[in-house]
GROMACS .gro file of C-alpha atoms in nm:
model
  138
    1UNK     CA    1   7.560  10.781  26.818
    2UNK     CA    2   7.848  11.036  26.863
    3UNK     CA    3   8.083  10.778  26.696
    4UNK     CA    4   7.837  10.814  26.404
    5UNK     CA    5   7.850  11.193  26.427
    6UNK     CA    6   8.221  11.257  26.443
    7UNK     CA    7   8.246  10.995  26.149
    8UNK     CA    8   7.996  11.174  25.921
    9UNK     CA    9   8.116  11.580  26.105
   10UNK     CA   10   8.515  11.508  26.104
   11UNK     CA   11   8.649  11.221  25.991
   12UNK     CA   12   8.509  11.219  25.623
   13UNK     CA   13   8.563  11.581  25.598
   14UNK     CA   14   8.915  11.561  25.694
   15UNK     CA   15   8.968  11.250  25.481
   16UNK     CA   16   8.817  11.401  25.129
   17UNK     CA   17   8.999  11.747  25.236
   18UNK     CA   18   9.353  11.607  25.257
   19UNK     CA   19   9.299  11.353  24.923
   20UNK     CA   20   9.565  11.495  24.604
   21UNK     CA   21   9.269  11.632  24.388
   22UNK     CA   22   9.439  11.903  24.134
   23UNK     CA   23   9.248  12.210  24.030
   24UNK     CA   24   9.358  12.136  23.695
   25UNK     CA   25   9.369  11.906  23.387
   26UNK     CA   26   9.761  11.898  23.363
   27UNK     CA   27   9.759  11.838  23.755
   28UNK     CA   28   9.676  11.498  23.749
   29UNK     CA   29   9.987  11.415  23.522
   30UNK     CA   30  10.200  11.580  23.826
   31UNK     CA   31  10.082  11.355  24.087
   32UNK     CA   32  10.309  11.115  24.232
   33UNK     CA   33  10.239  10.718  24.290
   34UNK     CA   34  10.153  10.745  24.651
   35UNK     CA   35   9.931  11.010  24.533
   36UNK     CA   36   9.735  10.798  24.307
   37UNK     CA   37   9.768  10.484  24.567
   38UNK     CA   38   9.583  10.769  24.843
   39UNK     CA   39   9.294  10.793  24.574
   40UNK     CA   40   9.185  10.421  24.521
   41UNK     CA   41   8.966  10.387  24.784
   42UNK     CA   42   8.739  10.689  24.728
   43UNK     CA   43   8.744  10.568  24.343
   44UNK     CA   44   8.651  10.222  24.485
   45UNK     CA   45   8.368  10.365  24.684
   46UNK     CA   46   8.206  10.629  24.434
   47UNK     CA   47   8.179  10.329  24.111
   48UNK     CA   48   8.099  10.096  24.391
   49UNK     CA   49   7.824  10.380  24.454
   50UNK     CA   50   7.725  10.444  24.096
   51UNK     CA   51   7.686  10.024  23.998
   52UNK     CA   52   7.439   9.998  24.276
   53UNK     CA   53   7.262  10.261  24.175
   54UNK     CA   54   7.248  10.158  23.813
   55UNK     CA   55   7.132   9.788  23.949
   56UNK     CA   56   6.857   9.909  24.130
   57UNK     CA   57   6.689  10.193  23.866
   58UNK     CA   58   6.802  10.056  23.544
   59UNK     CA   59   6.535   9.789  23.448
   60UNK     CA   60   6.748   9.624  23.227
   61UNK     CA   61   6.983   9.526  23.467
   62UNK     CA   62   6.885   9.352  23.757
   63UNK     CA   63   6.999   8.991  23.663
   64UNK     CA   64   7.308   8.967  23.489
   65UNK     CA   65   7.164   8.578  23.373
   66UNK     CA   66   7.115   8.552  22.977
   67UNK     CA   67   6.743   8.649  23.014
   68UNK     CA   68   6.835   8.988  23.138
   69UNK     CA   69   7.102   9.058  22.915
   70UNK     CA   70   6.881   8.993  22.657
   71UNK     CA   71   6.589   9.260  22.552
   72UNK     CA   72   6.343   9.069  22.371
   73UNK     CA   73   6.068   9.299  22.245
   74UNK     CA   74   5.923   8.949  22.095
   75UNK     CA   75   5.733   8.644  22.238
   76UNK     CA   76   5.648   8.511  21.917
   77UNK     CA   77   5.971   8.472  21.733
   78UNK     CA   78   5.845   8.180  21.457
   79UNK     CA   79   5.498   8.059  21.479
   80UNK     CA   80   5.268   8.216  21.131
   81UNK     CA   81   5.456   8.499  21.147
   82UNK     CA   82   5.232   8.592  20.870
   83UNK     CA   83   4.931   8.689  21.064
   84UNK     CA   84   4.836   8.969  21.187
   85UNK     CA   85   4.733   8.802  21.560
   86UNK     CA   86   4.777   8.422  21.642
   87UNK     CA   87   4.468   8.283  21.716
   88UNK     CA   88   4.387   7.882  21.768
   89UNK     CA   89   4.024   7.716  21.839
   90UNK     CA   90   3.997   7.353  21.986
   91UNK     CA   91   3.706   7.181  22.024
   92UNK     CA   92   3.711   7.067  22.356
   93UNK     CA   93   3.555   6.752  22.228
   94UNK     CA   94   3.875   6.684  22.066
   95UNK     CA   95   4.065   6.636  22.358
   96UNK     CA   96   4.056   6.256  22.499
   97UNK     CA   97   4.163   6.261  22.836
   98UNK     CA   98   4.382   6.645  22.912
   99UNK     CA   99   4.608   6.811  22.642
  100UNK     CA  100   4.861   7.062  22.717
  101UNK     CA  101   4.853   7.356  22.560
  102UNK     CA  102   5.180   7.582  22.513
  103UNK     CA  103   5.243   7.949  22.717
  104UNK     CA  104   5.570   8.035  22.602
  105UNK     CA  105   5.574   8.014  22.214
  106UNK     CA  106   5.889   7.803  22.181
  107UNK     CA  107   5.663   7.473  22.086
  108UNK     CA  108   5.757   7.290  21.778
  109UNK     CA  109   5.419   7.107  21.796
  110UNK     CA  110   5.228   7.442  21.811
  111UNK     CA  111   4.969   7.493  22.014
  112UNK     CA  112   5.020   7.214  22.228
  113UNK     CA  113   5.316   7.186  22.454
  114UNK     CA  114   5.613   6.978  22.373
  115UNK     CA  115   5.843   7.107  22.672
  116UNK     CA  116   6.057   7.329  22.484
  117UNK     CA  117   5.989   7.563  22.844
  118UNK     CA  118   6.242   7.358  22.960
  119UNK     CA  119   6.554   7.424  22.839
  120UNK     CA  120   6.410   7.815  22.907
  121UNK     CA  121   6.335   7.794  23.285
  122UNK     CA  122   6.725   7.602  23.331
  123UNK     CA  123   6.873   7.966  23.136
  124UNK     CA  124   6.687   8.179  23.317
  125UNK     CA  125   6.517   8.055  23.633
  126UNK     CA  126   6.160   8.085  23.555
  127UNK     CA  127   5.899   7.925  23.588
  128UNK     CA  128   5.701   7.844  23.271
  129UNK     CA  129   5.480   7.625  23.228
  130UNK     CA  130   5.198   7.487  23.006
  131UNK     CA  131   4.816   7.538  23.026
  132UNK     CA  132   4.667   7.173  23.117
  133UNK     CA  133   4.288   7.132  22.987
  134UNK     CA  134   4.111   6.793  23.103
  135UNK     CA  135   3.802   6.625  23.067
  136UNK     CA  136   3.552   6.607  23.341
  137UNK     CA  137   3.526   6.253  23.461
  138UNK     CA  138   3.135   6.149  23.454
   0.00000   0.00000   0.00000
């Protein structure tokens, strides 16, 4: 524990006290190269610092995959765009033996599923899937 204490008490201190940091504007165009080389690692450090933090408070950018690049404020991006709410009703008669029905809007046989999820989960990871509705066996 001292090692931790003279690291945090002295060393640090010392370090950030003897880096070239000009009191003004027209300083910085006076340093030297070694001066500049001396300041690296605390630059390093401190963006270093500041991407973490943006990673871990900024929703948008946890996973730099195309999903999280993208902001979608859409689900429904084509399907009777017209109406006010998309709403379908099956007769569960209708169905012969199971039908799958669609989740994540990107069906070109809307409402039921045609695996277009796929190509989605291999971008981004997920997991979609469809909804599977089947007939009781008698």
């Amino acid at each position: 524990m001292d090692f931790l204490s003279s690291i945090v008490k002295t060393t640090i201190p010392n370090y950030l006290s003897g880096l070239p940091i000009p009191n003004t504007f027209g300083g910085w165009f006076k340093l030297g190269f070694t001066d500049y080389l001396s300041l690296i690692p605390p630059t390093l450090f401190t963006a270093g610092a500041v991407y973490t933090a943006y990673v871990a408070f900024c929703p948008a950018a946890g996973n730099s995959g195309i999903c999280r690049r993208k902001i979608i404020k859409r689900v429904n991006n084509k399907i009777r765009m017209d109406e006010a709410k998309v709403v379908d009703m099956i007769d569960i008669e209708d169905i012969s033996e199971k039908a799958a029905f669609c989740r994540c809007w990107k069906s070109k046989n809307w409402p039921y599923c045609d695996g277009s999820h796929g190509e989605h989960n291999k971008e981004c990871n997920d997991n979609l899937g469809p909804v599977v509705v089947s007939r009781k066996q008698k």
